[in-house]
Amino acid sequence: MFAGDEVWRSLEVPGGDLFEWDPASTYVRHPPYFEGMSRRPPEAVPEIVGARVLALLGDSVTTDHISPAGAIRVASPAGRYLMDAGVKPADFNSYGARRGNHELMVRGTFANLRIRNSLVPGTEGSVTTHLPTCEVMPIYDAAARYLAAGIQLIVLAGKEYGSGSSRDWAAKGPALQGVRAVIAESFERIHRSNLVGMGILPLQFAAGDSVKSLGLTGREAFDIVGLSEAFSHGLAAATGRELTVRARRSHGSAVEFRALARIDTPQEVLYYLHGGILPYVLRNLLNRREESVPGAVAAGAQIAAGAVPRPGVVDEGSIESFPASDPPAY
C-alpha cells in the first residue's frame, strides 16, 4: 500500500530541493506574488490616482459572485485560455480543480453568471464597460487592458460586500486583476481582512453615504487623496484613518467624500505597508536569514526568481494574523 502500484512507481520524479514548475501545465503554474519584490518594504504606500471602476456592484455581493467557481464556459476568457493551450472543452474540468493556475483563476474572477455590474445596466454576467472608450467587454479583458496601460482599478459596492463563506480567490483574483481598493457601504468581516492581506484597501463610505447618494456613476476617475501621507505617521495614525476620495468626472467637475480605511489592527497596517501578507511573511523570513548570514544581500536588492530562504528559524507569526476583527452585528 505504501509503495504504490507500478504506474505510481514509474513516475519520473525531478531531483533537487525546489519544485520544478512546468511552464506548459494548465493545472499548476508558478504564481507571480513575489515577482520584483525587494527585501525591504516600500518606503511609502503607493498612491491611488486616476483609478477606474472595474465593477459597480450592489448589496450583498458574495464571495461566490467574485471567486472563480463551478464549470468553465467555453466562451469565457478562462475557456479561451484553455482552448489556446490545446485543452478540449471535454477536458476543461472545473475552476476548483485548476485553482493552482493563477492564469486561469484570474480570468474566472467576477465571472459569475448572476453578477450584476451597473456599469452595463440591464445585463447579468461578467461584463463591464471599459473607460474611457465605453466598450463593453468581459471583466477580465477590461482588467487586462487597464493593467497593460498602467491604470489602477477600484470596485464600488453597497452593503455586505464579500458576504458568504470565506474564499481566498475572492481577494487573490481582484488583486491580480489590478484592483487597488474596494469602496463599499460595509464589508463582511473576514473578507475585509482578506482584502488587506492581498494589499487591497477596503474603504467604507461614511454613514449615510452611498454610490447613489453621492451621485456616482462609476465612470469617474478616482483619487484616494493623501494615501501615502496617511501611512507615513506611524501605525496609530494609520489605523482607522479617514481619507478623502475624489471622483473626477469627464467634463471637469468632481465630487469629494470621506471614507474610512478599514485597516483595523496594527498588524493589518503592517500587512498593507508590505503590499500584503505574503510579502510581509517572506520579508520576515529573508531578513531573519540576513541577520544570521554574513554578507547578506544589501537592502533594496531584488529577489532573484526562485530564491528561497535556507531552512532555519521559522517565524512564529502573529495571533492577529487575519483577525475576525469586525464586531458582531447583534
XYZ file of C-alpha atoms in Angstrom:
330
model
C 0.000 0.000 0.000
C 2.773 2.443 0.888
C 4.887 1.606 -2.158
C 2.112 2.256 -4.668
C 1.356 0.365 -7.865
C 3.541 0.050 -10.942
C 2.131 3.214 -12.532
C 2.917 5.252 -9.407
C 6.433 3.813 -9.097
C 7.149 4.509 -12.772
C 6.519 8.249 -12.478
C 9.584 10.375 -13.134
C 10.496 12.471 -10.126
C 12.723 15.507 -10.732
C 15.637 15.951 -8.346
C 16.650 18.990 -6.322
C 15.210 20.847 -3.365
C 12.927 23.185 -5.352
C 9.674 22.366 -7.078
C 10.176 22.092 -10.825
C 7.477 24.249 -12.406
C 6.149 23.049 -15.747
C 5.515 26.098 -17.963
C 3.159 24.019 -20.128
C 0.922 22.951 -17.235
C -2.650 24.235 -17.213
C -3.201 22.984 -13.643
C -0.266 24.356 -11.635
C 1.652 27.492 -12.585
C 4.381 29.497 -10.890
C 2.414 32.265 -9.105
C 3.530 35.897 -9.524
C 3.044 37.108 -5.953
C 6.737 37.759 -5.290
C 7.883 38.996 -8.697
C 10.052 42.110 -8.355
C 9.741 42.112 -4.579
C 12.523 43.888 -2.670
C 13.948 42.694 0.640
C 12.675 45.818 2.365
C 9.109 47.145 2.264
C 8.450 50.210 0.117
C 9.346 53.493 1.762
C 5.827 54.751 1.101
C 2.452 53.266 0.254
C 1.838 53.833 -3.467
C -0.787 56.477 -4.189
C -4.058 55.617 -5.913
C -4.597 58.249 -8.577
C -6.802 58.188 -11.656
C -8.226 54.772 -10.820
C -11.062 53.450 -12.931
C -14.037 51.422 -11.732
C -13.878 47.807 -12.847
C -17.278 46.936 -11.406
C -20.135 48.909 -9.841
C -21.978 46.413 -7.661
C -24.972 46.437 -5.337
C -25.696 44.980 -1.913
C -24.773 41.501 -0.663
C -22.232 40.677 -3.343
C -20.900 37.345 -2.118
C -17.531 35.693 -2.429
C -19.270 33.254 -4.791
C -20.014 36.183 -7.114
C -16.355 37.212 -7.003
C -14.454 33.907 -6.887
C -13.897 31.553 -9.812
C -16.196 28.600 -9.159
C -18.015 25.839 -10.984
C -17.799 24.866 -14.629
C -15.587 26.738 -17.093
C -17.581 28.057 -20.032
C -16.085 27.734 -23.499
C -16.880 31.333 -24.456
C -15.383 32.816 -21.283
C -11.865 34.279 -21.006
C -10.871 31.189 -18.993
C -12.320 28.915 -21.658
C -10.476 30.764 -24.404
C -7.262 30.460 -22.393
C -7.634 26.676 -22.152
C -8.557 26.355 -25.824
C -5.456 28.357 -26.790
C -3.420 25.949 -24.626
C -4.803 22.996 -26.582
C -7.256 21.773 -23.948
C -10.505 20.396 -25.353
C -13.781 21.532 -23.721
C -14.440 17.965 -22.553
C -11.229 18.215 -20.501
C -11.835 21.682 -19.041
C -12.684 20.300 -15.591
C -13.613 22.996 -13.035
C -12.099 26.120 -11.520
C -11.670 24.226 -8.271
C -9.615 21.525 -9.956
C -7.395 24.132 -11.642
C -7.068 26.537 -8.702
C -3.287 26.137 -8.805
C -3.201 28.000 -12.128
C -3.435 31.721 -11.448
C -3.694 32.492 -15.174
C -6.962 30.601 -15.306
C -8.276 31.772 -11.941
C -7.732 35.464 -12.642
C -9.770 35.024 -15.820
C -12.567 33.482 -13.767
C -12.707 36.269 -11.182
C -16.023 38.181 -11.301
C -17.137 35.610 -13.917
C -20.308 34.565 -12.117
C -23.320 34.369 -14.433
C -25.530 36.129 -11.863
C -23.323 39.098 -11.056
C -24.842 42.462 -11.991
C -22.494 45.280 -12.888
C -24.264 48.637 -13.082
C -21.581 49.905 -15.474
C -23.531 47.841 -18.006
C -27.167 48.436 -16.990
C -29.707 45.730 -17.731
C -27.152 42.949 -18.048
C -26.291 39.947 -15.926
C -22.938 38.240 -16.053
C -19.238 39.032 -16.246
C -19.229 42.166 -18.386
C -18.146 45.737 -17.797
C -17.661 48.995 -19.626
C -14.056 49.903 -20.380
C -13.369 53.580 -19.815
C -12.939 55.991 -21.385
C -13.567 54.007 -24.607
C -17.047 52.915 -23.403
C -16.530 49.479 -24.968
C -18.487 46.659 -23.342
C -16.349 43.572 -22.778
C -15.681 40.755 -20.287
C -14.434 41.988 -16.913
C -11.134 40.138 -17.281
C -10.478 41.606 -20.737
C -11.080 45.121 -19.412
C -8.829 44.485 -16.400
C -6.049 43.214 -18.666
C -6.344 46.308 -20.861
C -6.218 48.622 -17.844
C -3.238 46.710 -16.429
C -1.346 46.983 -19.712
C -1.979 50.740 -19.724
C -0.823 51.141 -16.110
C -4.265 52.235 -14.910
C -5.243 51.345 -11.346
C -8.642 49.873 -10.579
C -11.251 50.054 -7.838
C -14.573 48.361 -7.149
C -17.654 50.225 -5.883
C -20.250 48.309 -3.893
C -23.122 48.542 -1.439
C -23.713 46.782 1.858
C -22.133 43.495 2.998
C -19.513 43.252 0.265
C -17.856 39.819 0.375
C -20.596 38.064 2.350
C -20.872 34.286 2.391
C -18.120 31.770 3.015
C -14.522 32.930 3.118
C -12.787 32.298 -0.221
C -9.162 33.223 -0.774
C -9.617 33.811 -4.500
C -12.228 36.492 -3.785
C -9.221 38.583 -2.720
C -6.468 36.997 -4.831
C -8.359 37.343 -8.112
C -9.132 41.075 -7.858
C -5.556 41.749 -6.695
C -4.165 40.017 -9.786
C -6.612 41.958 -11.960
C -5.127 45.207 -10.642
C -7.799 46.219 -8.127
C -6.214 48.525 -5.532
C -9.267 49.436 -3.438
C -12.869 48.470 -2.774
C -15.208 51.237 -1.630
C -18.361 49.822 -0.057
C -21.037 50.699 2.483
C -19.983 47.747 4.650
C -17.844 44.612 4.470
C -18.161 41.037 5.605
C -15.613 40.823 8.403
C -13.332 38.049 7.165
C -13.352 39.155 3.536
C -12.385 42.663 4.607
C -9.338 41.227 6.344
C -8.530 39.039 3.336
C -8.547 42.109 1.086
C -5.955 43.749 3.323
C -3.972 40.530 3.213
C -3.740 40.833 -0.568
C -2.817 44.525 -0.490
C -6.276 45.807 -1.437
C -7.509 48.817 0.542
C -11.047 48.407 1.953
C -12.689 51.828 2.196
C -16.081 52.283 3.834
C -18.439 55.107 2.910
C -19.294 57.454 5.768
C -22.649 56.795 7.452
C -25.438 57.894 5.143
C -23.220 57.992 2.048
C -23.516 55.569 -0.834
C -22.922 55.408 -4.557
C -26.477 56.626 -5.103
C -26.498 59.438 -2.524
C -23.214 60.830 -3.848
C -24.404 60.694 -7.452
C -21.594 58.401 -8.574
C -21.954 56.652 -11.921
C -18.776 54.571 -11.893
C -17.493 56.412 -14.956
C -15.421 58.835 -12.898
C -11.659 58.665 -12.320
C -10.906 58.201 -8.611
C -8.098 59.577 -6.435
C -7.524 58.480 -2.836
C -6.131 61.757 -1.564
C -3.093 61.613 0.731
C -2.886 57.831 0.959
C 0.898 57.744 1.317
C 0.885 60.526 3.904
C -1.794 58.746 5.937
C 0.529 55.789 6.388
C 3.710 57.791 6.949
C 2.994 58.922 10.525
C 3.073 55.586 12.299
C 0.674 52.762 12.936
C -1.630 54.557 15.363
C -2.325 57.367 12.890
C -2.978 54.969 10.041
C -5.316 52.659 11.911
C -8.896 53.761 11.319
C -7.763 56.823 9.382
C -10.397 58.692 7.380
C -9.351 59.516 3.840
C -10.704 61.838 1.186
C -11.829 60.260 -2.069
C -12.099 62.468 -5.128
C -14.206 61.291 -8.069
C -13.367 63.310 -11.180
C -15.928 63.470 -13.974
C -15.013 63.663 -17.647
C -16.382 67.208 -18.059
C -14.128 68.569 -15.321
C -16.287 68.644 -12.189
C -15.598 66.439 -9.191
C -17.253 65.138 -6.048
C -15.283 64.599 -2.851
C -16.327 62.425 0.074
C -14.783 60.921 3.180
C -14.249 57.195 3.596
C -12.895 55.117 6.445
C -9.849 52.972 5.735
C -10.960 49.623 7.179
C -7.495 48.519 8.215
C -8.476 47.765 11.748
C -5.405 46.483 13.611
C -1.709 47.420 13.806
C -0.867 44.007 12.331
C -3.072 44.709 9.308
C -1.325 48.049 8.870
C 1.945 46.129 8.581
C 0.454 43.787 6.001
C -0.736 46.735 3.932
C 2.577 48.586 4.195
C 4.296 45.484 2.796
C 1.783 45.092 -0.024
C 0.028 42.128 1.596
C 0.608 39.256 3.974
C 2.644 37.176 1.501
C 5.459 39.724 1.032
C 5.273 40.520 4.748
C 5.931 36.903 5.744
C 8.623 36.318 3.100
C 10.479 39.513 4.019
C 10.446 38.472 7.674
C 11.930 35.099 6.780
C 14.551 36.606 4.486
C 15.515 39.303 6.949
C 15.945 36.759 9.728
C 18.269 34.858 7.446
C 20.083 38.110 6.573
C 20.675 38.818 10.253
C 22.286 35.405 10.721
C 24.255 35.126 7.450
C 27.389 37.328 6.983
C 27.482 39.264 3.708
C 23.746 39.044 3.088
C 22.242 40.873 0.134
C 22.009 44.618 0.634
C 18.691 46.258 1.392
C 16.650 47.121 -1.654
C 18.112 44.355 -3.816
C 15.625 42.457 -5.926
C 14.891 38.852 -5.048
C 16.025 36.530 -7.807
C 13.443 34.232 -9.355
C 13.241 31.014 -7.375
C 15.219 32.349 -4.403
C 14.103 30.890 -1.084
C 15.416 31.224 2.456
C 17.543 28.405 3.832
C 15.989 26.171 6.460
C 16.272 27.762 9.861
C 14.202 29.533 12.450
C 10.562 29.686 11.463
C 8.611 32.894 12.020
C 6.025 32.220 14.686
C 3.672 34.718 13.070
C 1.139 36.807 14.922
C -2.024 35.878 16.736
C -3.558 38.881 14.974
C -2.995 37.430 11.520
C -6.207 37.729 9.533
C -8.316 38.571 12.577
C -12.091 38.450 12.502
C -11.896 41.988 13.817
C -15.319 43.366 12.963
C -17.674 43.286 15.944
C -20.769 41.074 15.550
C -23.925 42.779 14.363
C -26.045 41.669 17.337
